[in-house]
């Protein structure tokens, strides 16, 4: 089986009703990114940040995977698939993808404020625990923090993701503006011989001279077209 790596971003979940970040009316228009997605913002106003992620978490209960997520999961019938996602939602998993690497963390998990990446303190929340409060503590006694990689923080999963991209026969980029590093640099690790596809309704600068098969569609229609193309 060929190795196929998907790199997904917020556009992957847009048709499920989750806002993207940088499109007009996106999340960063509604909430200042420096307040809710940086360690400095969290230090200044932890309550606001905790509330912001409580809302995101509760939204998960109201949305469903779209045809795009389901199509990506179905690729496992034909390929050895690794999904590398910048998304913190769990829609790839709920659609049936079995190997998902979350570069920017996971909404359903919480961790220690002192040691965010210490696995001893990372915990999956049950839906009835989705509302975290100021004063709820992690195993090391620090405030329970959303397990999210904020701007300015290290991206521990990037090395794992690079290893998979290096082995890719096919790389499929879906619904990301490729503005945020190191995720945006992943395609440079794809072997010269790998085929690269990019699914996005808007033009995206991939910062490469390499040939890319562009599929100028939303995630659902785009993944459908991709699956047709990969049959030939
Ligand atoms: P962006 O909001 O920057 O980009 C979303 C992309 O999705 C754009 O290229 C849109 O054209 C595209 N798009 C919109 N609707 C779509 C649809 N229906 N189908 C497919 N694509 C669609 O989001 P990301 O690139 O994911 O980080 O942003 C990367 C990171 O920046 C996020 O993980 C987040 C953010 O700040 C953190 O929170 C740390």
mmCIF file of C-alpha atoms in Angstrom, residues 32-110:
data_model
loop_
_atom_site.group_PDB
_atom_site.id
_atom_site.type_symbol
_atom_site.label_atom_id
_atom_site.label_comp_id
_atom_site.label_asym_id
_atom_site.label_seq_id
_atom_site.Cartn_x
_atom_site.Cartn_y
_atom_site.Cartn_z
ATOM 1 C CA UNK A 32 -8.085 38.609 19.743
ATOM 2 C CA UNK A 33 -5.559 35.861 19.136
ATOM 3 C CA UNK A 34 -3.051 37.372 21.569
ATOM 4 C CA UNK A 35 -5.652 37.097 24.354
ATOM 5 C CA UNK A 36 -6.857 33.536 23.833
ATOM 6 C CA UNK A 37 -4.020 31.731 22.037
ATOM 7 C CA UNK A 38 -0.773 32.805 23.666
ATOM 8 C CA UNK A 39 0.868 31.890 26.984
ATOM 9 C CA UNK A 40 0.986 35.624 27.804
ATOM 10 C CA UNK A 41 -2.778 35.960 27.303
ATOM 11 C CA UNK A 42 -3.337 32.946 29.550
ATOM 12 C CA UNK A 43 -1.077 34.378 32.258
ATOM 13 C CA UNK A 44 -2.919 37.708 32.115
ATOM 14 C CA UNK A 45 -6.478 36.392 32.089
ATOM 15 C CA UNK A 46 -6.745 32.630 32.628
ATOM 16 C CA UNK A 47 -10.488 32.816 33.204
ATOM 17 C CA UNK A 48 -11.153 34.306 29.761
ATOM 18 C CA UNK A 49 -8.950 31.710 28.088
ATOM 19 C CA UNK A 50 -10.544 28.813 29.975
ATOM 20 C CA UNK A 51 -13.992 30.118 29.033
ATOM 21 C CA UNK A 52 -12.987 30.459 25.363
ATOM 22 C CA UNK A 53 -11.900 26.798 25.202
ATOM 23 C CA UNK A 54 -14.938 25.649 27.212
ATOM 24 C CA UNK A 55 -17.070 27.183 24.459
ATOM 25 C CA UNK A 56 -15.010 25.536 21.700
ATOM 26 C CA UNK A 57 -15.277 22.204 23.527
ATOM 27 C CA UNK A 58 -19.040 22.465 23.954
ATOM 28 C CA UNK A 59 -19.379 23.320 20.256
ATOM 29 C CA UNK A 60 -17.848 19.891 19.520
ATOM 30 C CA UNK A 61 -20.987 18.292 20.929
ATOM 31 C CA UNK A 62 -23.138 20.119 18.379
ATOM 32 C CA UNK A 63 -21.154 19.403 15.182
ATOM 33 C CA UNK A 64 -20.596 16.316 13.045
ATOM 34 C CA UNK A 65 -17.840 15.212 10.668
ATOM 35 C CA UNK A 66 -18.550 16.316 7.083
ATOM 36 C CA UNK A 67 -18.199 14.409 3.810
ATOM 37 C CA UNK A 68 -14.592 15.567 3.636
ATOM 38 C CA UNK A 69 -13.654 13.941 6.939
ATOM 39 C CA UNK A 70 -15.553 10.798 5.929
ATOM 40 C CA UNK A 71 -13.797 10.722 2.540
ATOM 41 C CA UNK A 72 -10.398 11.047 4.224
ATOM 42 C CA UNK A 73 -11.280 8.144 6.528
ATOM 43 C CA UNK A 74 -12.362 6.066 3.503
ATOM 44 C CA UNK A 75 -8.924 6.551 1.917
ATOM 45 C CA UNK A 76 -7.733 3.942 4.448
ATOM 46 C CA UNK A 77 -9.338 1.278 2.231
ATOM 47 C CA UNK A 78 -6.750 2.041 -0.452
ATOM 48 C CA UNK A 79 -3.797 3.652 1.317
ATOM 49 C CA UNK A 80 -1.708 3.646 4.422
ATOM 50 C CA UNK A 81 -3.059 6.970 5.698
ATOM 51 C CA UNK A 82 -1.641 9.357 8.290
ATOM 52 C CA UNK A 83 -3.649 12.478 9.065
ATOM 53 C CA UNK A 84 -1.581 15.392 10.348
ATOM 54 C CA UNK A 85 -4.024 18.030 11.484
ATOM 55 C CA UNK A 86 -3.673 21.552 12.805
ATOM 56 C CA UNK A 87 -7.233 21.263 14.066
ATOM 57 C CA UNK A 88 -7.979 20.785 17.737
ATOM 58 C CA UNK A 89 -11.404 19.245 17.102
ATOM 59 C CA UNK A 90 -11.949 15.470 17.029
ATOM 60 C CA UNK A 91 -13.832 15.254 13.726
ATOM 61 C CA UNK A 92 -11.206 13.173 11.867
ATOM 62 C CA UNK A 93 -11.354 10.546 14.611
ATOM 63 C CA UNK A 94 -15.145 10.627 14.719
ATOM 64 C CA UNK A 95 -15.221 10.109 10.943
ATOM 65 C CA UNK A 96 -13.182 6.934 11.389
ATOM 66 C CA UNK A 97 -9.579 7.964 10.702
ATOM 67 C CA UNK A 98 -7.399 5.666 12.797
ATOM 68 C CA UNK A 99 -4.065 7.488 12.707
ATOM 69 C CA UNK A 100 -4.336 11.198 13.512
ATOM 70 C CA UNK A 101 -1.474 13.421 14.670
ATOM 71 C CA UNK A 102 -2.645 16.677 16.275
ATOM 72 C CA UNK A 103 0.023 19.333 15.820
ATOM 73 C CA UNK A 104 -1.768 22.033 17.814
ATOM 74 C CA UNK A 105 -3.258 19.958 20.597
ATOM 75 C CA UNK A 106 -6.738 18.603 21.300
ATOM 76 C CA UNK A 107 -9.814 20.341 22.678
ATOM 77 C CA UNK A 108 -10.962 17.215 24.486
ATOM 78 C CA UNK A 109 -7.780 17.090 26.556
ATOM 79 C CA UNK A 110 -6.419 19.123 29.457
#
